[in-house]
PDB file of C-alpha atoms in Angstrom:
ATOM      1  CA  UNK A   1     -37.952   9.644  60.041  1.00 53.00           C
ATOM      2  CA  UNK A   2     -36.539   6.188  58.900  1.00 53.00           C
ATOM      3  CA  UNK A   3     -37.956   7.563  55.375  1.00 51.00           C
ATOM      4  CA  UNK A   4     -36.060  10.806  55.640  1.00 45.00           C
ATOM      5  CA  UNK A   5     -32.828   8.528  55.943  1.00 52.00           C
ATOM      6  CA  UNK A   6     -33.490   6.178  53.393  1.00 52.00           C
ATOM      7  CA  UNK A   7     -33.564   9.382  50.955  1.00 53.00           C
ATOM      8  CA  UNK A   8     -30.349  10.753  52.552  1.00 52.00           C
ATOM      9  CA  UNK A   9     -28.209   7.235  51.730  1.00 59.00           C
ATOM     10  CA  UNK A  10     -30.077   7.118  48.878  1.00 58.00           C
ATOM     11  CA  UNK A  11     -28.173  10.512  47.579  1.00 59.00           C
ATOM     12  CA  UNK A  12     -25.356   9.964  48.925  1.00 58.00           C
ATOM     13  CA  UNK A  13     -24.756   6.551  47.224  1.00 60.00           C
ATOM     14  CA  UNK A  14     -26.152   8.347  43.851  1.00 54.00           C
ATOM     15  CA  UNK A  15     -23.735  11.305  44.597  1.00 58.00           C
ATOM     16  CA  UNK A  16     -20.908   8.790  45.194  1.00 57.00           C
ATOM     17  CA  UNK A  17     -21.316   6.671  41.786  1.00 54.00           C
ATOM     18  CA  UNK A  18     -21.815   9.746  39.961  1.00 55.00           C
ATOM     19  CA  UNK A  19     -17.955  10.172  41.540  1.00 57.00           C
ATOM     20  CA  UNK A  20     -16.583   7.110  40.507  1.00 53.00           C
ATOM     21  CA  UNK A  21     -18.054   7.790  36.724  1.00 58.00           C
ATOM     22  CA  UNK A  22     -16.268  11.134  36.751  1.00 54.00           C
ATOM     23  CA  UNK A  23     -13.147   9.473  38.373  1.00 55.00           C
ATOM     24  CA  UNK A  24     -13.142   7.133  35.222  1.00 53.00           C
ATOM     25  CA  UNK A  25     -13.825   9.231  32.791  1.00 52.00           C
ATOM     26  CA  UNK A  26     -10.673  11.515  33.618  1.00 53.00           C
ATOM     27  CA  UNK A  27      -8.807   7.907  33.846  1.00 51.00           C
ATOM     28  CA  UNK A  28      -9.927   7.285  30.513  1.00 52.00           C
ATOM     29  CA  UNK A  29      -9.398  10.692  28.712  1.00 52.00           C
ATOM     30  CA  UNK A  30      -5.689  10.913  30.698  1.00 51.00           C
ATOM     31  CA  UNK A  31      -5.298   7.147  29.157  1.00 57.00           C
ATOM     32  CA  UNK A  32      -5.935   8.278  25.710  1.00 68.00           C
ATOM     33  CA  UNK A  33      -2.675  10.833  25.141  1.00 74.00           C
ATOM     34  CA  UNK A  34      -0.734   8.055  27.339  1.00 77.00           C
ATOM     35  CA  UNK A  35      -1.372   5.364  25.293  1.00 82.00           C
ATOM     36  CA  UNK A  36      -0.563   7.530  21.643  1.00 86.00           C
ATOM     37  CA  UNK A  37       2.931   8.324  23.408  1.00 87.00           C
ATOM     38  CA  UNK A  38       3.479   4.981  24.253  1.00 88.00           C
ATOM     39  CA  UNK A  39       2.840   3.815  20.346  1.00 86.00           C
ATOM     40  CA  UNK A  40       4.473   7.058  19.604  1.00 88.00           C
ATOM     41  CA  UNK A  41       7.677   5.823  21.191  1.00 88.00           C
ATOM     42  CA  UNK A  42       7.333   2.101  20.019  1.00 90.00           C
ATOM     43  CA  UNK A  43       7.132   3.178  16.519  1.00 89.00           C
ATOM     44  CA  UNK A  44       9.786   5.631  16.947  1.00 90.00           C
ATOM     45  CA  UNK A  45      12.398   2.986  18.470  1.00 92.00           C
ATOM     46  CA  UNK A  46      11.308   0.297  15.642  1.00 92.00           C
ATOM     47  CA  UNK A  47      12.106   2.993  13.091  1.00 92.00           C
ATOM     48  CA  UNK A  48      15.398   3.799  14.719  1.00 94.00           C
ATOM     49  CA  UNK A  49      16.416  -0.235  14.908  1.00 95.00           C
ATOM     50  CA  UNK A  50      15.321  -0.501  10.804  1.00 93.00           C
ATOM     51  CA  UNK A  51      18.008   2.309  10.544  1.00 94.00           C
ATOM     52  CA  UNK A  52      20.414   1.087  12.752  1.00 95.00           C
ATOM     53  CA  UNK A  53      19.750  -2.678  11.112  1.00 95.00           C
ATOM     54  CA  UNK A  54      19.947  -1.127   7.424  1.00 95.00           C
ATOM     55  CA  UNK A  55      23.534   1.149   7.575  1.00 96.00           C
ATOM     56  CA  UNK A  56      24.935  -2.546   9.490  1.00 95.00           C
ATOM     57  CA  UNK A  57      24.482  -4.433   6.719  1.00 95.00           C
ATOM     58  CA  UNK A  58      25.778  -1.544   4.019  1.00 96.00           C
ATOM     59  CA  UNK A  59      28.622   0.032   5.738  1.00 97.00           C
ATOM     60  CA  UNK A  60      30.784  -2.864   6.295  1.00 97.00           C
ATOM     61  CA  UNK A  61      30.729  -3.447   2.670  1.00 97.00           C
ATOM     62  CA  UNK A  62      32.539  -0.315   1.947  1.00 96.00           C
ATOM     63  CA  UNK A  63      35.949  -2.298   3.348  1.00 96.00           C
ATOM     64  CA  UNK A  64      34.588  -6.346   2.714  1.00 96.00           C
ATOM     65  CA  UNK A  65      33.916  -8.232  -0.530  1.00 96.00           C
ATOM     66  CA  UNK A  66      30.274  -9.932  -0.232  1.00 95.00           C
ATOM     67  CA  UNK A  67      30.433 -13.850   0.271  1.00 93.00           C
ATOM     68  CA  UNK A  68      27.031 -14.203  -0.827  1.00 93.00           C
ATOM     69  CA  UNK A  69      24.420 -12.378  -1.739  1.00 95.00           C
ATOM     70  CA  UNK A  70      20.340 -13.466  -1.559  1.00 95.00           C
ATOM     71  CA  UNK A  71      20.220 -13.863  -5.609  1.00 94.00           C
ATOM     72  CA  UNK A  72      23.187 -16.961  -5.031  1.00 94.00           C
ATOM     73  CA  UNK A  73      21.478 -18.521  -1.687  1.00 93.00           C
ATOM     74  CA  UNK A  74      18.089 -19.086  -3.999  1.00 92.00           C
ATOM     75  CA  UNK A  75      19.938 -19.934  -7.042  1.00 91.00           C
ATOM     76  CA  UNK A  76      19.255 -23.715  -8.324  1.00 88.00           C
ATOM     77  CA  UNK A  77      22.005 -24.162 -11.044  1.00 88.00           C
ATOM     78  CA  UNK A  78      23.609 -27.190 -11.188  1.00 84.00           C
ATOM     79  CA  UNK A  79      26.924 -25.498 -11.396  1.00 85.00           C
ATOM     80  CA  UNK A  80      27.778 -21.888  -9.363  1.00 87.00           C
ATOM     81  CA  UNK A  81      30.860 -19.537  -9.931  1.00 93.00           C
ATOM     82  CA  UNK A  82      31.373 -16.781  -7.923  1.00 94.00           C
ATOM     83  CA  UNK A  83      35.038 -15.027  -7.437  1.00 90.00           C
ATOM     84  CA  UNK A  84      35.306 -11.731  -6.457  1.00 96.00           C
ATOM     85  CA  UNK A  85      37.818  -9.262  -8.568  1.00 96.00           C
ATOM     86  CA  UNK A  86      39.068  -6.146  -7.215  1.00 97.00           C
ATOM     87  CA  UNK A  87      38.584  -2.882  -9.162  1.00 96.00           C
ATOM     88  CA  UNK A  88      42.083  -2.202 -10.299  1.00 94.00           C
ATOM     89  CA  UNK A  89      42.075  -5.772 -12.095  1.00 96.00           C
ATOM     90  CA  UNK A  90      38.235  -5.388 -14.014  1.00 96.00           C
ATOM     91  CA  UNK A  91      39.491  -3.090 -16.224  1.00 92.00           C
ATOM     92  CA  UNK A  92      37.482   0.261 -18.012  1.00 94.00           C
ATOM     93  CA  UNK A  93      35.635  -1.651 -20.633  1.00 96.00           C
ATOM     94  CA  UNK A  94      33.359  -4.171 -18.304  1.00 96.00           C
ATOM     95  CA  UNK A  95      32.546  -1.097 -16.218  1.00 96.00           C
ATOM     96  CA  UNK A  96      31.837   1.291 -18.918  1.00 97.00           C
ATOM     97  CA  UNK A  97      29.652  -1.401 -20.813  1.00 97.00           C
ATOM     98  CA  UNK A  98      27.767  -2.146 -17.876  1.00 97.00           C
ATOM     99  CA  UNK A  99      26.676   1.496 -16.999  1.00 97.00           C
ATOM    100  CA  UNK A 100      26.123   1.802 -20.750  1.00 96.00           C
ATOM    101  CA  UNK A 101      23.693  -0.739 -20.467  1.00 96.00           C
ATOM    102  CA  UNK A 102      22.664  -0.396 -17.146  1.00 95.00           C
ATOM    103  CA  UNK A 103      22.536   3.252 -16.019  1.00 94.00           C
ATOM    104  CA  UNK A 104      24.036   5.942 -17.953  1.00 94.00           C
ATOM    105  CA  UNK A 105      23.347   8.334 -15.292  1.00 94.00           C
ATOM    106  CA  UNK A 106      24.656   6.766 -12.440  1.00 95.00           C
ATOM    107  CA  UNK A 107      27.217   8.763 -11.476  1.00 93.00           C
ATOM    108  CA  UNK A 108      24.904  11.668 -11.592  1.00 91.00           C
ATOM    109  CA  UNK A 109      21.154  10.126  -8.929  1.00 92.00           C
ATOM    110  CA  UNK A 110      21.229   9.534  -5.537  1.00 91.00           C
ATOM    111  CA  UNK A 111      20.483   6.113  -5.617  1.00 90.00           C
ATOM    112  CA  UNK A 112      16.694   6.373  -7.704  1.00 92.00           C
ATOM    113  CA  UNK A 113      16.945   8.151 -11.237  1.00 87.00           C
ATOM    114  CA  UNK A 114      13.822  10.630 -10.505  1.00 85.00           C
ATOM    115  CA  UNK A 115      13.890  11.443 -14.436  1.00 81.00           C
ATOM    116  CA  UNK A 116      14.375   7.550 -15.582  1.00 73.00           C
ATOM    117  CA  UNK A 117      10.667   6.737 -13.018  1.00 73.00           C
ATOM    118  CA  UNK A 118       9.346   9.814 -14.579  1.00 72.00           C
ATOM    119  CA  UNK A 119      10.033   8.581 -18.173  1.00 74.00           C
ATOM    120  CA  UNK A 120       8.861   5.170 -17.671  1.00 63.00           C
ATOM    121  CA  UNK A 121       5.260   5.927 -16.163  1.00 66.00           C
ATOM    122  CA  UNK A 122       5.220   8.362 -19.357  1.00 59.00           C
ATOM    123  CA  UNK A 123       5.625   5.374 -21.625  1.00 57.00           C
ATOM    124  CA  UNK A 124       3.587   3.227 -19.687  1.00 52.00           C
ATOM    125  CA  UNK A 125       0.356   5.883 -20.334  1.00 54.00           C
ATOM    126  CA  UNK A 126       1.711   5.257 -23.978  1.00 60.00           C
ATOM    127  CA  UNK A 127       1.785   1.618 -24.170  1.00 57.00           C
ATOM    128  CA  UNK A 128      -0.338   0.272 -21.566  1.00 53.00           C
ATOM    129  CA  UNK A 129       3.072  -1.769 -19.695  1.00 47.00           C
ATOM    130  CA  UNK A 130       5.713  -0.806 -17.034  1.00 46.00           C
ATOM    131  CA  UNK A 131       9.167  -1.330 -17.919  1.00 47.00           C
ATOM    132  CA  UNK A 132      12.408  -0.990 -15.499  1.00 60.00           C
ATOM    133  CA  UNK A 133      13.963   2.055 -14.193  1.00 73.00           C
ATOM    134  CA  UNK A 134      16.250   0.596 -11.555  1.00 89.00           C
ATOM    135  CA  UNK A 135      19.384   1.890 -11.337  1.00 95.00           C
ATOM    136  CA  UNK A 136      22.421   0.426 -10.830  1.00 96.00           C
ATOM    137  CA  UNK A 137      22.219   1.295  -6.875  1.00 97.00           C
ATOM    138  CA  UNK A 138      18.884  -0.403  -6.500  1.00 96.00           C
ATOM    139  CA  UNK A 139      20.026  -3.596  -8.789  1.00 96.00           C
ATOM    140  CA  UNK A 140      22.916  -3.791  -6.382  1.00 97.00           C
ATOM    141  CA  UNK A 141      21.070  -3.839  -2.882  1.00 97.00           C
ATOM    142  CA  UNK A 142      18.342  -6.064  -4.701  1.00 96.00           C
ATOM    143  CA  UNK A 143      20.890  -8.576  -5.583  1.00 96.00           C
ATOM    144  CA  UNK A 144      22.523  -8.793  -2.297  1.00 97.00           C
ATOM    145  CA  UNK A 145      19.448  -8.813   0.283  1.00 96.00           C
ATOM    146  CA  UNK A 146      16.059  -8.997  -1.780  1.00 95.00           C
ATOM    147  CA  UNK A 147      13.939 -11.335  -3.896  1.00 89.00           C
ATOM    148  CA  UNK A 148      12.614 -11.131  -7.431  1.00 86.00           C
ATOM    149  CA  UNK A 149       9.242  -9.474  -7.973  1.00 82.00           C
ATOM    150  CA  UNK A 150       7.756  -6.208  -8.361  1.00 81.00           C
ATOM    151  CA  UNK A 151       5.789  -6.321  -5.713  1.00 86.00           C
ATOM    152  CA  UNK A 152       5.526  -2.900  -3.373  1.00 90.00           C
ATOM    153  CA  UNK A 153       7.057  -4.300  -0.759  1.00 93.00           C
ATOM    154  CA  UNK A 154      10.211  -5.360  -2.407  1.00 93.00           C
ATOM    155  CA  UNK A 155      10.491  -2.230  -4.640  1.00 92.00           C
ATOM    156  CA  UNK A 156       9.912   0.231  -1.247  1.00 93.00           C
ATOM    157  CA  UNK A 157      12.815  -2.114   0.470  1.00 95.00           C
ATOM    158  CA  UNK A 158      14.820  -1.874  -2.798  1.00 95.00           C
ATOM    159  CA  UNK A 159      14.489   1.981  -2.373  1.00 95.00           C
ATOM    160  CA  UNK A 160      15.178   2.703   0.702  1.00 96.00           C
ATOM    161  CA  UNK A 161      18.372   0.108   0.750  1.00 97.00           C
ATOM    162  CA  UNK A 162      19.674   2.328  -2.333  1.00 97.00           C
ATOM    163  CA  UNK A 163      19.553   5.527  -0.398  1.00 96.00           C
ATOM    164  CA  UNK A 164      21.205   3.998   2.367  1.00 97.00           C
ATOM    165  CA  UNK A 165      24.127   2.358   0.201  1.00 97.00           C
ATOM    166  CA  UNK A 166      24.579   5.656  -1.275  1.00 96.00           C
ATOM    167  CA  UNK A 167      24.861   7.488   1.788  1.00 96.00           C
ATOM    168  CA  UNK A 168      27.172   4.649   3.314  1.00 96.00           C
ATOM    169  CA  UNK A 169      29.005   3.838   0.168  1.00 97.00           C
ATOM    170  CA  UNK A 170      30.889   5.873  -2.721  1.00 96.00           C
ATOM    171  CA  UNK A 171      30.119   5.351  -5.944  1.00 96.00           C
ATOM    172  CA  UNK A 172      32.982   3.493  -7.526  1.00 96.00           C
ATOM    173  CA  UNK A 173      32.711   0.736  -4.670  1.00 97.00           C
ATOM    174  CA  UNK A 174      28.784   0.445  -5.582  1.00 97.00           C
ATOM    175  CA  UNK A 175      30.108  -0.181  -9.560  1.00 97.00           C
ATOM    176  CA  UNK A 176      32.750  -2.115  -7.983  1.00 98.00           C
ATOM    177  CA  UNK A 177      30.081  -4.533  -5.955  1.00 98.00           C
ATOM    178  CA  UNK A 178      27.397  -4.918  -8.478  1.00 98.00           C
ATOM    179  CA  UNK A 179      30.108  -5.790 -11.616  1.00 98.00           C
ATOM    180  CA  UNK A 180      30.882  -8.611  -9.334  1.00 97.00           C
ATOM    181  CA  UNK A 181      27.864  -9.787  -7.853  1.00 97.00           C
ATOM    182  CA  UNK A 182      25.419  -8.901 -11.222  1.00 96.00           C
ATOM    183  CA  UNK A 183      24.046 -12.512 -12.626  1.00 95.00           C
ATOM    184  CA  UNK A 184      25.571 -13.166 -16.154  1.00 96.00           C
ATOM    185  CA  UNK A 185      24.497 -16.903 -16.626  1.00 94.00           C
ATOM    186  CA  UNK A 186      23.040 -19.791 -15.336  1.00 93.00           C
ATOM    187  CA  UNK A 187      24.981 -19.668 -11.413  1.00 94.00           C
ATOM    188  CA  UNK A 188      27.501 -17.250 -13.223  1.00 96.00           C
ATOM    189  CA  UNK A 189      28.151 -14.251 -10.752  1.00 96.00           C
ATOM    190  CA  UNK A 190      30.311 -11.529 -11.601  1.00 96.00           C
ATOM    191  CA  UNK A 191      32.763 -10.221 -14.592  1.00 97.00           C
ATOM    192  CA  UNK A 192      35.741 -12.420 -13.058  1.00 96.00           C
ATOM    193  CA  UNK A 193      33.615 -15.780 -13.480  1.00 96.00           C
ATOM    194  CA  UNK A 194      31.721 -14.206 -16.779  1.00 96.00           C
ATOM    195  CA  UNK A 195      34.950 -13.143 -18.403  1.00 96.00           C
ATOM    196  CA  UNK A 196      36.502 -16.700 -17.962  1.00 96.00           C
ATOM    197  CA  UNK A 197      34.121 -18.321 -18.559  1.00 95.00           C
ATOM    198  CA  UNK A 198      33.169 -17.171 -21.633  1.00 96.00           C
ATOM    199  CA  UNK A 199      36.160 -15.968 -23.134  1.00 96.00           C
ATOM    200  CA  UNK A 200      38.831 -17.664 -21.018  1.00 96.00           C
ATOM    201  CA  UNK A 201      40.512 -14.671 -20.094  1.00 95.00           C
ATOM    202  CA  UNK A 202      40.739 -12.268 -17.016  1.00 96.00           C
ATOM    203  CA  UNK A 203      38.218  -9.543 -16.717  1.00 96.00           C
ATOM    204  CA  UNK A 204      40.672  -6.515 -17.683  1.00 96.00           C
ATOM    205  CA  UNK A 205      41.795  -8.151 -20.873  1.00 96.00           C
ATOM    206  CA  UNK A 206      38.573  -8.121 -22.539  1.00 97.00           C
ATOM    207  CA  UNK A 207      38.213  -6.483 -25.849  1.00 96.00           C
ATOM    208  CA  UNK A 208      35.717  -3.619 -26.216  1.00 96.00           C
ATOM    209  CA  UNK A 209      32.885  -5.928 -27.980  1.00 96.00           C
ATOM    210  CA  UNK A 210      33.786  -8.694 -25.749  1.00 97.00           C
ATOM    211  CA  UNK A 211      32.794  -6.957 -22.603  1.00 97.00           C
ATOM    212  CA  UNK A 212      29.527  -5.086 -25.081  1.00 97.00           C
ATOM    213  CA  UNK A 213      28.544  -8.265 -25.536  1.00 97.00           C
ATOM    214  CA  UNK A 214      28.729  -9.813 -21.494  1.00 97.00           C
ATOM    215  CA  UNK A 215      27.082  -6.509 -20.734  1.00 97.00           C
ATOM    216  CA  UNK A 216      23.749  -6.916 -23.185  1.00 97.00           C
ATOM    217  CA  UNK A 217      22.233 -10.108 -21.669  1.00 96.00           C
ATOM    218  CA  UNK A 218      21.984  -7.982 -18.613  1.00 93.00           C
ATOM    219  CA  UNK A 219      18.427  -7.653 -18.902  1.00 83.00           C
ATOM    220  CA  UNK A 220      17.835 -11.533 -18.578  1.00 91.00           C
ATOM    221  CA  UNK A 221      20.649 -13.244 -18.016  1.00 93.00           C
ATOM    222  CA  UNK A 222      18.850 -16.004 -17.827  1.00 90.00           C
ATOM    223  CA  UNK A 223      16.919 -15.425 -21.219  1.00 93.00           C
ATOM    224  CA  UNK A 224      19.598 -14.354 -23.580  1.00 95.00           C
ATOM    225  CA  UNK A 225      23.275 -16.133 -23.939  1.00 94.00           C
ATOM    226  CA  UNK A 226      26.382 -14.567 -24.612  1.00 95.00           C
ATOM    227  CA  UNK A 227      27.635 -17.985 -26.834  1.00 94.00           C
ATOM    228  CA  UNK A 228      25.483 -18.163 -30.140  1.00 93.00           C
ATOM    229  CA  UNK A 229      23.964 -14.520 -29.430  1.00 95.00           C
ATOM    230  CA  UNK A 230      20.458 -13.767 -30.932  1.00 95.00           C
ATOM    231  CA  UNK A 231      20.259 -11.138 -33.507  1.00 96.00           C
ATOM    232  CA  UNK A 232      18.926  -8.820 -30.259  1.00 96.00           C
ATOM    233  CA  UNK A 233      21.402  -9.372 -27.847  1.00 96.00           C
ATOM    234  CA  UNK A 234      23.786  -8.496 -31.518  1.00 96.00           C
ATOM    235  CA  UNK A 235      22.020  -5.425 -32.071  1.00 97.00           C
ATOM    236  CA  UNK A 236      22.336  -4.493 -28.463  1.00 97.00           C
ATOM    237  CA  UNK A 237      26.176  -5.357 -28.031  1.00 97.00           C
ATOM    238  CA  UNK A 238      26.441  -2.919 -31.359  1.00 97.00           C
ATOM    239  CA  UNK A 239      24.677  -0.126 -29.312  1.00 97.00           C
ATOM    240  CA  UNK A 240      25.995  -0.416 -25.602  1.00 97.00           C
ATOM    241  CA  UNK A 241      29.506  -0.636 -27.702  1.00 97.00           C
ATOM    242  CA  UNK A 242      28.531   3.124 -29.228  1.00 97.00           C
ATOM    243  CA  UNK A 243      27.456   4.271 -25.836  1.00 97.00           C
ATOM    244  CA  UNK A 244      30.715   3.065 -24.316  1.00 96.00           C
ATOM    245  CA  UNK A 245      32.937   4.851 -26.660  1.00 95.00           C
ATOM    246  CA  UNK A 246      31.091   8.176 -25.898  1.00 96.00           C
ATOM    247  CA  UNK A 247      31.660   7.661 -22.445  1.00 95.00           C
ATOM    248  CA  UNK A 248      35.261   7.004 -23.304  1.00 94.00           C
ATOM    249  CA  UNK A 249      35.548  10.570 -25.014  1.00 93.00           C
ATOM    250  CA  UNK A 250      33.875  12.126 -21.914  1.00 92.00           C
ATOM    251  CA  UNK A 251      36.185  10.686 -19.618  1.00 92.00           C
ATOM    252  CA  UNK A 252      32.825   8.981 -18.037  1.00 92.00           C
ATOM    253  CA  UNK A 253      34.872   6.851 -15.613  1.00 90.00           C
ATOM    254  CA  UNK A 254      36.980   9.730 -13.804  1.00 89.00           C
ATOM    255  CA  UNK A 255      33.421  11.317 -12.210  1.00 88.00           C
ATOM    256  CA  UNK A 256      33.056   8.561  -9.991  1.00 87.00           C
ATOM    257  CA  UNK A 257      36.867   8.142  -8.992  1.00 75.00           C
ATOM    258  CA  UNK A 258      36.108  11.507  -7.159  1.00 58.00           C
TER     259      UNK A 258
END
């Protein structure tokens, strides 16, 4: 008898775990899709704050001149100029030379020239080396919130900070923001500082060649000089200065006053 109840708790203990381990299994497997909704909707509200984050640090500058941008915070000159000039007073040559340099297509991307990336990995299967297919829209949001580099961090950032100026911002105000934030010297920032500095005279009042020649140290402003040019940054003031005069004749400047 006492054996005959032994065997009865015996099964029911045995029926009682094998319960439990059914009880946490379904625990476990009804965890599962709670826990993927739960990243789900973590991920979802981070990505929504990035956006949120990203169009309130554009969109104001649509109305407000820029009182720094990250380029000046880092910059160790001994001596920094920085003065902000509104569109009507740069003038059509500093803003034709620059996209001549810069970005001959600008008033035609969205923020990344698809056919300028296209054309550079071609060359760089060609020669082995990457070269630079930012446009002006990506030089602009690097300038005010990035670092230097070419690292895929920065360049994904720089990206997605273009598309958002270009959906926040029209295009003469990004050619408005970048001809006066661009570096053009050792702690020179802008045409208004470049233009006095180097030629002593407002931005709108420079020549043709004058504003060629502010215009083709662009690449490295820090490399090339706009007093006692090299025989490069020559050549190139000749050629932006042909590209600006065929912009000129196609009325280049009206397609982004629309």
């Amino acid at each position: 008898m006492r054996a005959l109840m032994a065997k009865k708790r015996t099964k029911k203990r045995a029926k009682k775990a094998g319960r439990k381990r059914t009880r946490k299994k379904r625990k476990s497997s009804a965890g599962q899709p709670g826990a993927l909704r739960r990243s789900l909707r973590i991920f979802l509200y981070a990505a929504a704050g990035f956006v949120v984050l990203s169009v309130a640090l554009v969109l104001p500058l649509r109305w407000n001149a820029p009182n720094m941008t990250m380029f000046m915070f880092v910059d160790d000159s001994d001596e920094f100029r920085y003065e902000w000039v509104d569109w009507d007073e740069i003038g059509t040559n500093l803003a034709l030379a620059v996209v001549a340099a810069e970005d001959q297509r600008f008033a035609d991307h969205f923020g990344l020239d698809v056919m300028a990336i296209q054309k550079a990995i071609d060359e760089q299967d060609e020669r082995g080396s990457l070269r630079g297919a930012s446009t002006i829209t990506q030089q602009t949001v690097k300038n005010l919130y990035l670092w230097s580099g070419r690292s895929f961090v920065r360049k994904s950032l720089e990206a997605w900070f273009a598309l958002v100026a270009e959906a926040c911002l029209p295009k003469r105000r990004i050619l408005e923001i970048y001809l006066n934030i661009a570096e053009l010297g050792p702690g020179i920032y802008g045409v208004g500082a470049a233009s006095r500095h180097y030629f002593g005279k407002e931005p709108a009042k420079l020549t043709g060649s004058e504003a060629a020649l502010i215009a083709a140290i662009l690449p490295s402003p820090r490399r090339y000089r706009v007093v006692n040019p090299t025989p490069f940054v020559r050549e190139r003031r000749d050629w932006i200065l042909s590209q600006m005069q065929r912009l000129e004749r196609e009325r280049w400047i009206t397609r982004i006053d629309r």
